[in-house]
Amino acid sequence: MTAHSVEDIKKNSRALRGTLLDSLADPITGAIADDDQTLIKYHGSYQQDDRDLREERRQQKLEPAYQFMIRTRTPGGVITPSQWLKLDAIASTYAERGLRITTRQAIQFHGVVKRELKATMQAINAALVDTLAACGDVNRNVAIAANPLQSDVHATVYATAAALSDHLLPNTRAYHEIWLDEERIAGTPEQDPIYGEAYLPRKFKIGFAMPPTNDVDVFAQDLGFIAVIEGGRLAGYNVAVGGGMGATHGDPETYPRIADVIGFVAPHDVIATAVAVVTTQRDWGNRAQRKRARLKYTIDDRGLDALKAEVERRAGFALAPARSFRFDHNGDRFGWVDGHDGRAHLTLRILSGRLQDGTDGALQTGVREIAQLLQDIDGAQLRLTPNQNLVVANVDAAHRAQVDALVAAHGLDTHARATPSRLAAIACVALPTCGLAMAEAERYLPSFIDTFEALLDRHGLCDAPIHLRISGCPNGCSRPYLGEVALVGKAPGRYALRLGADHRGQRLNTTYRENVDQTGIVEALDPLLARYAAERLPAERFGDFLVRARVIDPPRPIAIALQEAAA
Ligand code: SRM
Ligand code: SF4
């Protein structure tokens, strides 16, 4: 059978239905039909296979160990304790390797087999969490400043972002028909006023940042809203467009790009602005070349001024001049933070977001017991951060000590003992589930961070917070191009070593070594860390030092240029 193009599959899908029901009912294979593998993404799931077992199964003449990853749509990563308990039970019943917090504040379940896919989806929806549009050529999970619920402004920003997430959902009952057994609609499928019949040319991502924290890496988003707070009130948002991380090794037509700030909008104009950007990208994006279909390429091909003018035309208003802002970091702050209302918020370090019981502690059990403790506390939440960590949020004074006891008992207290670099490091999933992985990432991070810490120790730098990011391929799911030190997978055990991003998410790093193994990485880093220890200015960060010392020559950071202009 001829494979259909993604554009054809979308257009012929009857509002994302395709033949998914038939695929799920087919008992002969653990896979689904080719076209449905594209469509199921829009429902929040990917067909994968266990790559650790590929060769063995091939030799046994068995089909690959097909399995499904399911990703939630959880704007801002907000989950109530009772929802958490249900998601935790789903992980234990249907999935492998516990729960996985993603870099966009979702939960991923890995290893769900086809015959249990529908039951898993139903269980997720029974927890009042859905997975619609968590993947696919639509707006994805909206990332929102996670930590903490410090003020009314945080709550307002969250509410706006969550409303935008709902507004940009595809208009289809397919999800309810296929997964939730709701009645099938006969005749013409639904019309979609935002996406049309062909959806977007490519995935689309939105993030809301709350300066001074850039935990969402707002300049890595297709569309970013940067909250501007004046006199303690939310004045509006600076709008940033055209961020993105994905690239292909050796292909200069593809590249990571940080977003440009194009203006300022009032809070009530957020949805109109977003719809204008999304529909412009829908109509202007490159549908002939998927690798050049993200908004960042539309902007570079058509020009930023042209895009801005079109967005203003569609929105029906002009963007005001951008206002000044300042980010001081793009990581998470760990430990307890007091909110404005007597409640407190505890950020816990979860290495690579993997919540699973194992040698490092009973992490999954620990969070389950915290959720059990807090399930009757009004407003208590578990918040997923864009750095794959977990905030136990809105804890009243009476429960703090009990939360602390559970944290200590289950090995969830890494934040109290680890070096700043260990706390900041992130890695994408990669092997064994990711079909695109070229090298290990999540499974490499624990041993690499030991090696990295030993290097830091040798140079008296254990207290230096150096952002390390590892991705198993150049798609950049851990946003590695914004790491002060980054490893981007090229082949098993081999990485491109990139250096020199800042720690605010405002400057991309550049390649320092094209293709090195761990020995090569250590040999490259050792003299640079020695120089950093000897020559750094007070409070100077490693990435900034590398630029000042001309070890690397990165592009001028766009966001900083704007800050300077506004100052
Ligand atoms: Fe990603 C594809 C995992 C955040 C850029 N990403 C994938 C897939 C689905 C592989 C595939 O297409 O077969 C990975 C599934 C692995 C697995 O087994 O679970 C995958 N991406 C992830 C997650 C789970 C990484 C993590 O360790 O947390 C993140 C899930 C986010 C979410 O909850 O929605 C994840 N991916 C990102 C980010 C970071 C972000 O969004 O802030 C990026 C870079 C930003 C961007 O989009 O530019 C990212 N993922 C990609 C790309 C490259 C897109 C491009 O423009 O070229 C791909 C490949 C693709 O789309 O063709 C990809
Ligand atoms: Fe997979 Fe590459 Fe994304 Fe890592 S960066 S999860 S290896 S697609």
XYZ file of C-alpha atoms and ligand atoms in Angstrom:
638
model
C 0.000 0.000 0.000
C 1.325 3.462 -0.863
C 2.100 5.499 2.219
C 0.066 8.685 2.397
C 1.624 12.016 3.166
C 0.874 13.528 6.548
C -1.018 16.324 4.777
C -3.248 13.819 2.979
C -3.822 11.786 6.119
C -4.952 14.875 8.007
C -7.271 16.057 5.233
C -8.874 12.652 4.742
C -9.162 11.871 8.443
C -12.780 12.986 8.927
C -11.858 15.224 11.837
C -9.201 12.854 13.216
C -11.224 9.643 13.059
C -9.396 7.788 10.305
C -9.702 4.038 10.767
C -8.627 4.108 14.381
C -11.587 2.061 15.580
C -10.743 -0.699 13.087
C -7.067 -0.564 13.996
C -7.830 -0.972 17.676
C -10.158 -3.892 16.988
C -7.627 -5.789 14.841
C -6.415 -8.713 17.002
C -3.745 -9.920 14.557
C -1.126 -7.304 15.356
C -0.050 -5.152 18.294
C 0.311 -2.253 15.857
C -2.232 0.054 14.238
C -2.536 0.935 10.528
C 0.119 3.280 9.113
C -2.168 6.282 8.620
C -3.666 5.784 12.076
C -0.166 6.006 13.539
C -0.197 9.617 12.392
C -3.730 10.285 13.586
C -3.404 8.738 17.025
C -0.919 11.479 17.908
C -3.745 14.019 17.872
C -5.419 11.862 20.500
C -2.308 12.052 22.668
C -0.615 8.760 21.902
C 2.347 7.439 19.888
C 2.882 3.959 18.640
C 6.367 2.866 19.675
C 8.268 -0.364 20.136
C 10.724 -1.418 22.796
C 14.055 -0.818 21.072
C 15.930 -2.904 23.634
C 14.005 -5.909 22.305
C 14.136 -5.122 18.591
C 17.033 -7.336 17.611
C 15.965 -10.281 19.758
C 12.437 -10.167 18.330
C 13.748 -9.831 14.808
C 15.843 -12.957 15.280
C 12.792 -14.756 16.654
C 10.853 -13.589 13.576
C 8.360 -11.820 15.808
C 6.887 -8.412 15.075
C 8.495 -5.637 17.140
C 7.278 -5.302 20.742
C 4.673 -2.682 19.811
C 3.450 -0.527 22.607
C 1.983 2.927 23.054
C 3.061 6.044 24.851
C 0.219 8.228 26.147
C 0.738 11.897 26.986
C -1.684 13.999 29.010
C -2.915 17.479 28.170
C -2.362 19.188 31.482
C -1.898 22.946 30.923
C 0.680 24.242 33.374
C 1.005 20.707 34.733
C -1.694 21.224 37.361
C -3.047 18.008 38.870
C -5.117 17.603 42.020
C -4.083 14.986 44.587
C -7.105 12.827 43.808
C -6.351 13.004 40.081
C -2.774 12.060 40.886
C -3.898 8.960 42.739
C -5.870 7.841 39.706
C -2.980 8.543 37.309
C -0.643 6.697 39.642
C -2.948 3.661 39.639
C -3.087 3.789 35.822
C 0.720 3.740 35.684
C 0.800 0.676 37.918
C -1.981 -1.154 36.063
C -1.291 -0.428 32.409
C 2.144 1.139 31.933
C 5.808 0.367 32.435
C 8.418 2.452 34.250
C 6.044 4.475 36.406
C 5.014 8.031 35.504
C 7.207 10.338 33.434
C 7.018 14.127 33.892
C 7.792 15.802 30.569
C 9.525 19.052 29.658
C 6.091 20.491 28.824
C 4.385 19.703 32.116
C 2.595 16.559 31.018
C 2.604 13.016 32.310
C 3.659 10.287 29.912
C 2.774 6.641 30.336
C 5.056 4.280 28.422
C 4.577 0.676 27.390
C 0.777 0.469 27.102
C -0.204 -2.433 24.847
C -2.854 -2.017 22.169
C -5.472 -4.232 23.780
C -5.334 -2.042 26.909
C -5.070 1.306 25.161
C -8.757 2.130 25.295
C -9.105 1.110 28.929
C -6.106 3.288 29.763
C -7.576 6.272 27.912
C -10.880 5.766 29.693
C -9.159 5.593 33.058
C -7.259 8.820 32.317
C -10.494 10.570 31.358
C -12.183 9.195 34.466
C -9.555 11.153 36.388
C -10.858 14.249 34.546
C -7.608 14.510 32.635
C -7.585 14.233 28.859
C -4.986 13.654 26.190
C -6.581 15.384 23.186
C -4.046 17.427 21.194
C -1.148 16.454 23.443
C 0.663 15.530 20.200
C 0.096 16.177 16.464
C 0.041 19.240 14.198
C -2.021 21.343 16.571
C -1.374 23.506 19.588
C 0.229 21.262 22.235
C 0.062 21.361 26.000
C 0.379 25.002 27.051
C 3.413 25.489 29.285
C 2.865 27.878 32.187
C 5.216 29.204 34.860
C 4.987 26.461 37.436
C 6.464 27.508 40.676
C 4.890 28.602 42.874
C 1.315 29.821 43.315
C 2.846 32.859 44.913
C 0.351 35.538 44.038
C -2.981 36.430 42.503
C -1.095 37.357 39.335
C 0.188 33.781 39.035
C -3.399 32.559 39.321
C -4.597 35.008 36.652
C -1.852 33.998 34.229
C -2.669 30.337 34.786
C -6.394 30.914 34.167
C -5.715 32.785 30.912
C -3.320 30.134 29.670
C -5.700 27.290 30.544
C -8.538 29.099 28.741
C -6.286 29.500 25.689
C -5.480 25.788 25.786
C -9.211 24.984 25.659
C -9.840 27.555 22.947
C -7.244 25.970 20.685
C -8.490 22.400 21.012
C -9.463 20.812 17.705
C -13.213 20.831 17.123
C -13.989 17.125 16.905
C -15.992 14.493 18.755
C -13.658 11.818 17.374
C -11.852 11.559 20.708
C -15.092 10.885 22.559
C -16.323 8.406 19.977
C -13.141 6.383 19.775
C -11.993 6.307 23.371
C -15.076 7.037 25.429
C -17.631 5.059 23.391
C -19.822 8.082 22.774
C -22.346 7.964 19.963
C -20.845 8.278 16.484
C -21.753 11.301 14.424
C -23.155 10.324 11.020
C -22.621 12.414 7.884
C -20.234 15.311 7.401
C -17.585 15.611 10.090
C -17.235 18.756 12.184
C -15.788 21.921 10.659
C -12.860 23.385 12.536
C -12.827 27.207 12.525
C -9.222 27.450 13.701
C -7.482 24.477 12.150
C -9.565 23.804 9.028
C -9.414 20.308 7.573
C -5.616 20.060 7.303
C -4.749 21.289 10.805
C -1.404 23.087 11.146
C 1.625 22.380 8.948
C 3.474 21.181 12.052
C 3.266 21.031 15.847
C 2.719 24.350 17.634
C 3.776 25.279 21.170
C 2.777 28.089 23.500
C 4.353 29.074 26.812
C 3.544 31.666 29.476
C 6.476 32.959 31.529
C 6.433 34.980 34.740
C 9.636 37.020 35.071
C 12.052 36.758 36.737
C 11.595 33.007 36.206
C 11.848 31.637 32.691
C 11.184 28.029 33.672
C 9.062 27.505 30.544
C 11.960 28.572 28.283
C 9.647 31.043 26.640
C 12.071 31.710 23.774
C 11.913 28.051 22.747
C 8.150 28.297 22.096
C 6.453 29.013 18.773
C 4.454 31.603 20.695
C 5.444 32.974 24.073
C 3.633 35.304 26.427
C 5.844 37.058 28.973
C 3.790 38.471 31.835
C 4.475 42.132 32.545
C 3.728 43.022 36.136
C 3.569 46.700 37.027
C 2.712 47.960 40.498
C 1.910 44.404 41.576
C -0.727 44.077 38.844
C -0.713 42.213 35.567
C -0.391 44.915 32.898
C -0.336 42.464 30.001
C 2.109 40.328 28.083
C 5.046 40.766 25.774
C 4.533 38.512 22.772
C 7.398 36.398 21.430
C 7.198 34.369 18.222
C 9.305 31.847 16.365
C 11.161 29.835 18.971
C 11.955 26.189 18.368
C 14.656 23.653 19.089
C 14.426 20.899 16.489
C 17.203 20.435 13.931
C 18.776 17.680 11.850
C 22.484 16.921 12.165
C 24.379 18.245 9.152
C 21.384 19.991 7.556
C 21.868 23.770 7.611
C 18.263 24.292 6.452
C 17.187 23.288 9.963
C 18.301 24.944 13.171
C 17.279 25.867 16.696
C 16.017 29.415 16.985
C 15.083 31.658 19.873
C 11.877 33.655 19.606
C 11.649 37.345 18.709
C 9.672 39.700 20.920
C 7.266 41.572 18.635
C 5.164 43.676 20.998
C 2.854 43.874 23.979
C -0.820 43.011 24.408
C -3.374 43.595 27.149
C -4.549 40.509 29.089
C -7.926 40.468 27.313
C -6.199 40.328 23.908
C -4.252 37.130 24.547
C -6.683 34.746 22.853
C -7.197 36.947 19.785
C -3.434 37.345 19.448
C -2.846 33.617 19.734
C -5.563 32.778 17.201
C -4.058 35.315 14.789
C -0.587 33.780 15.116
C -1.900 30.209 14.854
C -4.042 30.888 11.778
C -1.240 32.830 10.092
C 1.022 29.840 10.585
C -1.801 27.567 9.367
C -2.003 29.530 6.101
C 1.622 30.582 5.646
C 3.506 27.570 7.017
C 5.443 25.331 4.639
C 3.274 22.294 3.926
C 5.594 21.009 1.201
C 8.560 20.348 3.501
C 7.762 19.063 7.010
C 11.277 19.719 8.209
C 10.797 23.426 7.367
C 7.207 23.696 8.550
C 7.562 25.217 12.030
C 6.686 28.865 12.617
C 10.382 29.730 13.056
C 10.996 28.925 9.383
C 7.835 30.746 8.272
C 9.241 33.838 9.973
C 12.702 33.447 8.473
C 11.221 32.806 5.010
C 8.579 35.572 5.018
C 10.156 38.105 7.372
C 9.322 39.080 10.929
C 7.749 42.406 9.927
C 5.432 40.703 7.437
C 4.360 38.159 10.021
C 3.712 40.828 12.625
C 1.638 42.886 10.177
C -0.434 39.825 9.255
C -0.997 38.923 12.906
C -2.171 42.473 13.607
C -4.471 42.400 10.584
C -6.062 39.139 11.671
C -6.300 40.159 15.325
C -7.834 43.510 14.392
C -5.506 45.572 16.564
C -1.892 46.701 16.605
C 0.546 45.327 19.147
C 1.894 47.976 21.508
C 5.672 48.392 21.868
C 7.234 45.642 23.987
C 7.848 46.547 27.618
C 11.049 45.855 29.517
C 11.433 42.592 31.370
C 14.182 40.671 33.081
C 14.680 36.956 33.564
C 17.208 35.735 36.074
C 17.070 31.979 35.465
C 15.339 29.237 33.494
C 15.574 26.478 36.074
C 13.444 25.594 39.084
C 13.846 26.843 42.651
C 13.873 23.880 45.025
C 12.572 23.484 48.552
C 9.738 25.358 50.250
C 8.484 28.746 49.111
C 5.793 30.652 50.982
C 2.756 31.835 49.042
C 0.894 35.087 49.665
C -1.938 33.409 51.565
C -0.227 31.369 54.257
C 0.071 28.275 52.059
C 3.476 26.935 51.015
C 4.869 25.166 47.953
C 7.587 22.549 47.892
C 9.564 21.895 44.699
C 11.037 18.406 44.558
C 13.812 17.263 42.237
C 12.761 14.346 40.037
C 15.712 13.179 37.930
C 14.584 13.201 34.269
C 11.013 13.395 35.535
C 10.912 9.620 36.042
C 8.733 8.700 39.018
C 9.367 5.063 39.613
C 10.325 3.016 42.643
C 13.909 1.796 42.375
C 17.366 1.941 43.817
C 17.209 5.704 44.352
C 14.137 5.433 46.546
C 10.456 4.727 46.361
C 9.689 7.887 44.399
C 6.369 6.790 42.930
C 5.194 5.479 46.293
C 6.354 8.661 48.015
C 4.374 10.974 45.744
C 1.367 8.665 46.037
C 1.509 8.950 49.835
C 1.841 12.739 49.602
C -1.234 12.802 47.344
C -3.114 10.618 49.825
C -2.173 12.988 52.634
C -3.310 16.075 50.722
C -6.364 14.767 48.895
C -8.823 16.400 51.273
C -6.948 19.693 51.547
C -8.824 22.352 49.633
C -6.667 23.761 46.788
C -3.748 21.372 47.248
C -2.097 20.498 43.946
C 0.770 18.622 42.394
C 2.325 20.778 39.700
C 4.635 19.468 37.020
C 7.422 21.833 36.019
C 8.909 22.361 32.536
C 12.193 21.133 34.010
C 10.595 17.743 34.755
C 10.256 18.382 38.488
C 7.269 18.315 40.839
C 5.803 21.046 43.051
C 3.713 19.989 46.022
C 1.610 23.137 45.995
C -0.776 24.900 48.340
C 0.180 23.023 51.481
C -1.277 24.422 54.688
C 0.923 24.882 57.750
C -0.631 21.886 59.521
C 0.604 19.443 56.875
C 4.097 20.724 56.125
C 5.899 18.507 58.621
C 4.056 15.413 57.388
C 4.960 16.228 53.790
C 8.598 16.670 54.846
C 8.540 13.295 56.597
C 7.197 11.526 53.496
C 9.733 13.290 51.298
C 12.614 12.135 53.489
C 11.267 8.604 53.929
C 10.998 7.956 50.194
C 14.193 9.523 48.867
C 12.412 12.548 47.419
C 14.796 14.929 49.197
C 17.502 15.165 46.512
C 17.033 18.937 46.563
C 18.400 19.049 50.107
C 21.661 17.296 49.281
C 22.551 17.556 45.573
C 24.886 19.993 43.825
C 23.233 22.846 41.866
C 24.327 21.261 38.588
C 22.706 17.939 39.463
C 19.508 19.773 40.372
C 19.372 21.654 37.075
C 20.296 18.834 34.669
C 17.610 17.533 32.352
C 17.486 14.740 29.797
C 14.901 13.638 27.271
C 13.398 10.139 27.269
C 15.383 8.694 24.317
C 15.976 4.919 24.521
C 14.337 2.460 24.785
C 10.999 3.960 23.697
C 11.775 6.917 21.462
C 11.863 5.827 17.845
C 14.084 8.779 16.895
C 16.788 8.366 19.544
C 20.355 8.075 18.247
C 21.956 7.842 21.694
C 20.947 7.416 25.333
C 19.760 10.451 27.310
C 17.548 9.711 30.348
C 19.401 6.463 31.027
C 22.792 8.181 30.537
C 22.147 11.169 32.781
C 22.699 9.395 36.159
C 26.188 8.158 35.269
C 27.162 11.243 33.285
C 26.177 13.571 36.100
C 28.465 11.572 38.427
C 31.326 12.101 35.966
C 30.465 15.773 35.545
C 30.356 16.310 39.301
C 33.740 14.629 39.700
C 35.111 17.120 37.151
C 33.539 20.028 38.990
C 34.985 18.723 42.251
C 38.468 18.546 40.757
C 38.259 22.266 40.009
C 36.538 23.310 43.233
C 33.339 24.083 41.339
C 30.817 21.890 43.143
C 28.769 24.944 44.081
C 28.703 26.348 40.540
C 25.242 26.015 39.013
C 25.945 24.842 35.469
C 22.934 23.928 33.355
C 23.475 20.566 31.693
C 21.043 19.183 29.151
C 21.159 15.894 27.263
C 19.103 14.902 24.232
C 19.278 11.583 22.460
C 19.013 13.259 19.036
C 18.962 16.776 17.566
C 15.180 17.164 17.897
C 15.958 18.783 21.213
C 13.206 17.589 23.553
C 15.241 18.594 26.622
C 15.787 22.002 24.975
C 19.529 21.246 24.851
C 20.373 24.259 22.695
C 19.636 26.371 25.757
C 21.999 24.418 28.032
C 25.267 25.950 29.242
C 26.645 22.470 28.559
C 24.693 20.179 26.259
C 25.103 16.745 24.773
C 23.105 16.090 21.620
C 23.051 12.432 20.572
C 24.633 11.419 17.248
C 25.171 7.668 17.586
C 25.316 5.154 20.443
C 27.708 6.634 23.015
C 28.524 9.671 20.863
C 27.320 13.240 21.157
C 27.774 16.727 19.799
C 29.092 18.808 22.709
C 27.549 22.272 22.705
C 28.531 25.089 25.027
C 27.758 28.628 25.977
C 24.030 29.213 26.361
C 23.155 31.516 29.215
C 21.189 30.412 32.288
C 18.144 32.531 31.436
C 17.042 30.789 28.260
C 17.965 33.829 26.147
C 21.034 32.680 24.243
C 21.611 29.522 22.235
C 24.768 27.491 22.686
C 27.062 26.503 19.819
C 28.804 23.300 18.832
C 32.220 22.928 20.474
C 32.940 19.312 19.502
C 31.044 17.638 16.652
C 31.116 13.982 17.635
C 32.667 12.819 20.897
C 32.341 9.958 23.342
C 32.485 10.378 27.119
C 36.295 10.510 27.117
C 36.201 13.230 24.479
C 33.589 15.160 26.438
C 35.670 15.045 29.611
C 38.846 16.002 27.730
C 37.061 18.994 26.217
C 35.435 20.178 29.437
C 38.375 19.681 31.809
C 40.577 22.597 30.640
C 37.567 24.875 30.221
C 36.426 24.232 33.782
C 39.996 24.835 34.977
C 40.004 28.213 33.225
C 36.547 29.015 34.554
C 37.660 28.263 38.122
C 40.722 30.488 37.731
C 39.405 33.352 35.609
C 35.698 33.803 36.311
C 34.367 37.108 37.553
C 32.331 37.176 40.769
C 28.978 35.411 40.171
C 29.815 34.883 36.501
C 28.123 31.807 35.072
C 29.945 29.179 33.013
C 28.057 29.932 29.787
C 28.684 33.659 30.119
C 32.346 33.039 30.919
C 32.807 30.968 27.767
C 31.430 33.825 25.702
C 33.460 36.526 27.468
C 36.631 34.431 27.185
C 35.852 33.976 23.436
C 35.997 30.210 23.837
C 32.871 30.270 21.754
C 31.317 32.949 19.636
C 27.559 32.622 19.893
C 24.920 34.661 18.085
C 23.767 37.838 19.783
C 20.903 37.057 22.151
C 17.778 38.664 20.728
C 15.957 38.969 24.006
C 18.843 40.743 25.682
C 19.023 43.217 22.790
C 15.401 44.051 23.486
C 16.000 44.433 27.197
C 18.827 46.838 26.548
C 16.718 48.854 24.141
C 13.896 49.051 26.639
C 16.076 49.932 29.617
Fe 9.757 15.995 21.754
C 9.421 14.117 18.974
C 9.487 13.306 23.690
C 9.355 18.011 24.420
C 10.996 18.615 19.947
N 9.426 14.046 21.383
C 9.270 13.472 20.166
C 8.839 12.005 20.306
C 7.355 11.949 20.312
C 9.466 11.034 19.283
C 8.679 10.730 18.032
O 8.230 11.655 17.323
O 8.564 9.551 17.730
C 9.433 11.703 21.701
C 8.775 10.575 22.495
C 9.800 9.919 23.396
C 9.218 8.948 24.352
O 9.516 7.733 24.205
O 8.517 9.335 25.260
C 9.427 13.080 22.323
N 9.346 15.710 23.663
C 9.377 14.515 24.301
C 9.311 14.689 25.808
C 8.579 13.564 26.527
C 10.748 14.852 26.314
C 10.982 14.714 27.796
O 11.956 14.032 28.107
O 10.261 15.281 28.610
C 8.629 16.067 25.873
C 7.135 15.985 25.865
C 6.532 17.350 25.918
C 5.057 17.381 26.121
O 4.620 17.024 27.212
O 4.343 17.807 25.208
C 9.131 16.670 24.573
N 10.030 17.979 22.114
C 9.919 18.586 23.319
C 10.516 19.884 23.278
C 10.640 20.848 24.446
C 9.479 21.779 24.568
O 8.471 21.617 23.855
O 9.562 22.688 25.379
C 11.005 20.054 21.989
C 11.805 21.263 21.476
C 10.943 22.452 21.224
C 10.397 22.405 19.836
O 9.359 21.779 19.628
O 11.034 22.973 18.942
C 10.682 18.849 21.269
N 10.093 16.329 19.786
C 10.661 17.455 19.264
C 10.882 17.255 17.851
C 11.508 18.267 16.870
C 10.491 19.183 16.312
C 11.048 20.053 15.213
O 10.582 21.175 15.042
O 11.920 19.625 14.469
C 10.418 15.944 17.571
C 10.438 15.238 16.206
C 9.345 15.674 15.307
O 8.432 16.412 15.665
O 9.402 15.251 14.147
C 9.955 15.396 18.807
Fe 13.577 11.237 21.241
Fe 15.270 12.927 20.173
Fe 13.197 13.839 21.571
Fe 15.162 12.672 22.824
S 15.339 14.565 21.660
S 12.963 12.226 23.149
S 15.817 11.133 21.401
S 13.067 12.763 19.670
